[in-house]
XYZ file of C-alpha atoms in Angstrom:
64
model
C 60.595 -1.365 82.032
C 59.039 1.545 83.116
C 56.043 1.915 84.848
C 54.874 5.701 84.410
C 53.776 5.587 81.247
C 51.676 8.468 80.192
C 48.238 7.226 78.637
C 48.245 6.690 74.917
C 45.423 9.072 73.440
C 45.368 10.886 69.638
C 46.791 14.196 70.127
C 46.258 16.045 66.816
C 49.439 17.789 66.036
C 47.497 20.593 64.083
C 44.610 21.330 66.411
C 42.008 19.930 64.354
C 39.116 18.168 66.455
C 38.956 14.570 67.022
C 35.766 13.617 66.388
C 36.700 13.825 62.291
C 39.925 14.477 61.034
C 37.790 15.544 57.425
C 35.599 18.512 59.388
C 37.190 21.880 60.348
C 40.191 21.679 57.865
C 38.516 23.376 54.638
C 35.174 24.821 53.798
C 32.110 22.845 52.321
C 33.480 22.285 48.381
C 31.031 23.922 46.226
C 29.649 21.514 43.580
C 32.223 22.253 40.060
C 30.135 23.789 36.991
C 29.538 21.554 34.523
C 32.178 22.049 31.526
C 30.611 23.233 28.393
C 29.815 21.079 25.867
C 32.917 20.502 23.324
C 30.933 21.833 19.871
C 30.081 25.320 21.660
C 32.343 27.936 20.796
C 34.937 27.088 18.019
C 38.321 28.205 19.030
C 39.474 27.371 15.602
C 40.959 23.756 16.576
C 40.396 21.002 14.796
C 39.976 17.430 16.264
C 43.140 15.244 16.085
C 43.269 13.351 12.714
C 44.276 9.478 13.005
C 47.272 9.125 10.823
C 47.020 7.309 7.568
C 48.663 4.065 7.611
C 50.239 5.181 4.105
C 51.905 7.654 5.867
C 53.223 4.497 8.376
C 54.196 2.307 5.759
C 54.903 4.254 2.429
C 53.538 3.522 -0.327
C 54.037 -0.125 -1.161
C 56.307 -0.911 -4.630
C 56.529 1.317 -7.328
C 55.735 0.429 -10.453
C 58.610 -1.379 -12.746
């Protein structure tokens, strides 16, 4: 076994300090606008339609 073994400490491989990994990587996020409301400007799309279940399942019998 060896006996000079060099003190374990955190050594940050990318220079960061520390005290918090979280502080000194990216600037303070500034708080996201809020996303407009869906009914202000139409862009001509229309909402997706449920399909009808006669579409699913055809028609049923015809008549004889």
């Amino acid at each position: 076994m060896r006996k000079n073994k060099p003190a374990a400490k955190p050594d940050p491989s990318h220079g960061a300090p520390s005290i918090d990994p979280n502080l000194g990587h990216h600037p303070a996020a500034t708080p996201a606008p809020d996303p407009a409301p869906p009914h202000a400007g139409g862009k001509g799309q229309k909402p997706p339609r449920t399909r009808s279940r006669i579409s699913e399942h055809g028609r049923g019998r015809g008549p004889k």
